[in-house]
CSV table of C-alpha atoms in Angstrom, one decimal:
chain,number,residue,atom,x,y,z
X,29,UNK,CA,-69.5,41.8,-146.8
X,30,UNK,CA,-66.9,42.6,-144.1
X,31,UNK,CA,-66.6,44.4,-140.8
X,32,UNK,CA,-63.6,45.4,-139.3
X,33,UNK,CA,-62.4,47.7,-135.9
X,34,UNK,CA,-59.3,48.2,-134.3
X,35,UNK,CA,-58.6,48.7,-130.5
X,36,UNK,CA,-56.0,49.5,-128.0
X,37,UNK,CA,-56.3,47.7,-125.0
X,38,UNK,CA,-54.2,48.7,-121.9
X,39,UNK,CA,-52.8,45.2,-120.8
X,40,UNK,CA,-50.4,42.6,-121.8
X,41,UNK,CA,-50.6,40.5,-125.0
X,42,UNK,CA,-50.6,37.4,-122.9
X,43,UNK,CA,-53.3,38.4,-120.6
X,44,UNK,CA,-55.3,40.0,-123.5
X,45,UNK,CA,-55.3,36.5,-125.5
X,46,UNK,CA,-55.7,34.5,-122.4
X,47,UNK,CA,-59.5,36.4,-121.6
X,48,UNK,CA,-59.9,36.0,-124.9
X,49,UNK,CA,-59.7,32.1,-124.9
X,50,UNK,CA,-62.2,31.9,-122.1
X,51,UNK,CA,-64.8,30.5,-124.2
X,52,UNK,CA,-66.8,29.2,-121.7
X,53,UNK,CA,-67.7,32.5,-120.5
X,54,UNK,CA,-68.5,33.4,-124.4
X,55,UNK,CA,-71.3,30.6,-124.6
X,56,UNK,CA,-72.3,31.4,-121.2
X,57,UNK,CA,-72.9,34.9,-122.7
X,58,UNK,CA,-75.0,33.6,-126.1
X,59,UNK,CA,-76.9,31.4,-123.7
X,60,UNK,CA,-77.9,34.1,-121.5
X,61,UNK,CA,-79.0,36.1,-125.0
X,62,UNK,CA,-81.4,32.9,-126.0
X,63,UNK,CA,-78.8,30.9,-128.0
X,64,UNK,CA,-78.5,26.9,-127.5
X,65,UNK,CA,-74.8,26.6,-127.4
X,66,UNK,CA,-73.2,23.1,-127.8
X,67,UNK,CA,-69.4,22.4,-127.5
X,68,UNK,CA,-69.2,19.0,-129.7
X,69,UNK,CA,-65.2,19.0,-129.6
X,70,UNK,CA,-63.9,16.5,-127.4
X,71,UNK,CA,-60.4,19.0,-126.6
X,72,UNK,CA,-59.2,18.8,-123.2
X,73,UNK,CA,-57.4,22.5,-124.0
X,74,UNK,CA,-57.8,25.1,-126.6
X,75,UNK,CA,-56.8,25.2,-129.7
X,76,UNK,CA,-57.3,24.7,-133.4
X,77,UNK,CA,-59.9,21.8,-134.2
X,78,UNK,CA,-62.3,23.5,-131.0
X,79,UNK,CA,-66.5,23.1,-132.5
X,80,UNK,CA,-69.7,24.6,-131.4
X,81,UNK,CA,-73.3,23.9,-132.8
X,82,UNK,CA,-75.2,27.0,-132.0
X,83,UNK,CA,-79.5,27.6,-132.4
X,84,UNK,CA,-80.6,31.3,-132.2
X,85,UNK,CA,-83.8,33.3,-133.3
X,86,UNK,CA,-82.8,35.9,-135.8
X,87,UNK,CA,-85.2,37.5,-137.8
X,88,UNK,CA,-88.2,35.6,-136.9
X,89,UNK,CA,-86.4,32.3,-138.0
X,90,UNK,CA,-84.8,29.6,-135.8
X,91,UNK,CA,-81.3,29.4,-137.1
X,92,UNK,CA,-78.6,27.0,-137.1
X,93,UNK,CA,-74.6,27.7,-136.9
X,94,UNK,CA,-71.5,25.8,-136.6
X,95,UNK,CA,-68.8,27.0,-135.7
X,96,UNK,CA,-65.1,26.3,-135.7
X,97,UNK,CA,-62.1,27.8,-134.3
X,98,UNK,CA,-59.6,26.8,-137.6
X,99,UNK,CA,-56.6,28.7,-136.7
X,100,UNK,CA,-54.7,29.4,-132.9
X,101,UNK,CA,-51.4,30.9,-132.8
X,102,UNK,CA,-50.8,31.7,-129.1
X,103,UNK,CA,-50.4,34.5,-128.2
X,104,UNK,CA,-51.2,36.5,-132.0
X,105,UNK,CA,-54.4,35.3,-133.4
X,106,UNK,CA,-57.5,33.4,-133.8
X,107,UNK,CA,-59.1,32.2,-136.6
X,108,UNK,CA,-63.1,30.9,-137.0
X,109,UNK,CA,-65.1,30.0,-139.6
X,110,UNK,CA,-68.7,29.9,-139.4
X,111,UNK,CA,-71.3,27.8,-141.5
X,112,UNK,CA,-75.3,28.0,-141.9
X,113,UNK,CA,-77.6,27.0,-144.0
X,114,UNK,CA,-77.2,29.6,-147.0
X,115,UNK,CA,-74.6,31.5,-145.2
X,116,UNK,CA,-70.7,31.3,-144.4
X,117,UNK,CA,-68.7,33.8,-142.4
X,118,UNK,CA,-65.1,34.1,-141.4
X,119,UNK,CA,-64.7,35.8,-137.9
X,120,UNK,CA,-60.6,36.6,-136.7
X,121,UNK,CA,-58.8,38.4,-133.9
X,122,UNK,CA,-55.0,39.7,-134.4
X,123,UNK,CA,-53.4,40.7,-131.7
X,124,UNK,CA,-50.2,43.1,-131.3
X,125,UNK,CA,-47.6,44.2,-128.8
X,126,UNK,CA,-47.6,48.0,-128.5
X,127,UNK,CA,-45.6,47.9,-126.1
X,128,UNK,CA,-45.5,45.5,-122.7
X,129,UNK,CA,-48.3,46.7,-121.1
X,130,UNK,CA,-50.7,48.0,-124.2
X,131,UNK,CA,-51.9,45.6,-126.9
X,132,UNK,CA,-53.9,46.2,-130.5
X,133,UNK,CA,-56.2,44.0,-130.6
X,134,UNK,CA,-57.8,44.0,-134.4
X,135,UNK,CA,-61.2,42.2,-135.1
X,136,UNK,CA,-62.7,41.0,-139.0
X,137,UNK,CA,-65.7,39.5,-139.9
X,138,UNK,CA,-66.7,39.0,-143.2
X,139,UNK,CA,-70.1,37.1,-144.2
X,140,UNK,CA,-70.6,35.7,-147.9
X,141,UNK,CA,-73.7,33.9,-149.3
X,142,UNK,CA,-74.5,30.7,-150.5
X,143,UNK,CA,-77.9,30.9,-151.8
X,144,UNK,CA,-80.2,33.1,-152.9
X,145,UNK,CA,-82.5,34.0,-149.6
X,146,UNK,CA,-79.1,34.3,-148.2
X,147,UNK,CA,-77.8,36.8,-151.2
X,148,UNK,CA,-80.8,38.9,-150.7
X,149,UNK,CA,-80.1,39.1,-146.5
X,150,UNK,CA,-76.9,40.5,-147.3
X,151,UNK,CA,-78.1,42.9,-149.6
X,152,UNK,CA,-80.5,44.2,-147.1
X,153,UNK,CA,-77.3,44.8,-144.8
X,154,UNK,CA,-75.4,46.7,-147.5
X,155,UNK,CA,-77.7,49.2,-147.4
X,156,UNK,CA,-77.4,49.7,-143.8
X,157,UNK,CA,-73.7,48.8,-143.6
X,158,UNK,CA,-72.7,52.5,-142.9
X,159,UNK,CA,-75.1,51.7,-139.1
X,160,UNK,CA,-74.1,48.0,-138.9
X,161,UNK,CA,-70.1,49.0,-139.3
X,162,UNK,CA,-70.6,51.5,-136.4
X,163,UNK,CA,-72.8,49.6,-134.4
X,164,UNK,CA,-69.6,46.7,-134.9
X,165,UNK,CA,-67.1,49.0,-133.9
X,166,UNK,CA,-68.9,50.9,-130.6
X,167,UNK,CA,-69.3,46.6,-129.5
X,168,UNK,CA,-65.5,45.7,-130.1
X,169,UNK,CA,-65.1,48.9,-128.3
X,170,UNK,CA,-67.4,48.4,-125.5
X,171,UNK,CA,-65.5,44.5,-125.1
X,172,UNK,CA,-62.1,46.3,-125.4
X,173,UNK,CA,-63.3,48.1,-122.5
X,174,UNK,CA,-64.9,45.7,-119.9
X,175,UNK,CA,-61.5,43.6,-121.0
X,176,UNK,CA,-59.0,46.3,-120.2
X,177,UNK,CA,-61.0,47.2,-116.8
X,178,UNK,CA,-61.5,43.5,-115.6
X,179,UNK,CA,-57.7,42.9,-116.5
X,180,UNK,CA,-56.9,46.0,-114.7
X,181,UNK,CA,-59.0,44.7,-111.2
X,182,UNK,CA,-57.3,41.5,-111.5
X,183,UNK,CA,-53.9,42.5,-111.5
């Protein structure tokens, strides 16, 4: 099952990817939401190789991710793979130069399942995918946004 959305943001690649590698702000963020976040890398900058354990409630169920940021190419993409029990997602940012001040900034994440409990939660999300896809899409947005205008104050 994949989600994808596509935004413009109104700021420089290199600023755009920089926010975007401000990852402490992102567990800060799951923490505040009721996620245990762990960073069990021992990188001194970020990159490829970077790991998080995660815990979360989710349907009732404590659940368990790890998560690893497989692919950096500064200042065009990221690449993460995710892994739970029955579960394994891909999650990736592209990023493009409109033009020196506006930047594309394209976001995928696709979920397949290793078991069957797994099988049957993605089922229950293809029938709502039409909801889940916009509900993806109005958040990217909704980021896009509070990045632009926070890039915007800083400058």
């Amino acid at each position: 099952m994949k989600f994808s959305a596509r935004e413009d943001i109104e700021a420089p690649i290199d600023q755009v990817f920089a926010s975007l590698c401000e990852f402490e702000g992102f567990e800060r963020q799951a923490m505040r939401r009721g996620a245990d976040v762990q960073r069990v890398d021992n990188l001194s900058m970020p990159g490829a190789g970077m790991r998080w354990k995660a815990s979360f409630m989710m349907r009732g169920r404590r659940r368990e991710l790890d998560l690893e940021l497989v692919q950096f190419d500064v200042p065009n993409e990221m690449g993460f793979v995710a892994k739970s029990s029955g579960m394994d997602g891909t999650f990736r940012i592209e990023l493009m130069a409109l033009s020196r001040s506006r930047t594309r900034m394209a976001v995928a994440l696709e979920l397949s399942a290793l078991n069957l409990s797994a099988r049957l939660l993605l089922q229950s999300l293809k029938l709502a995918k039409t909801t889940l896809s916009k509900r993806f899409k109005l958040r990217v947005a909704d980021y896009s946004k509070g990045l632009e205008e926070r890039l915007q104050r800083s400058a």
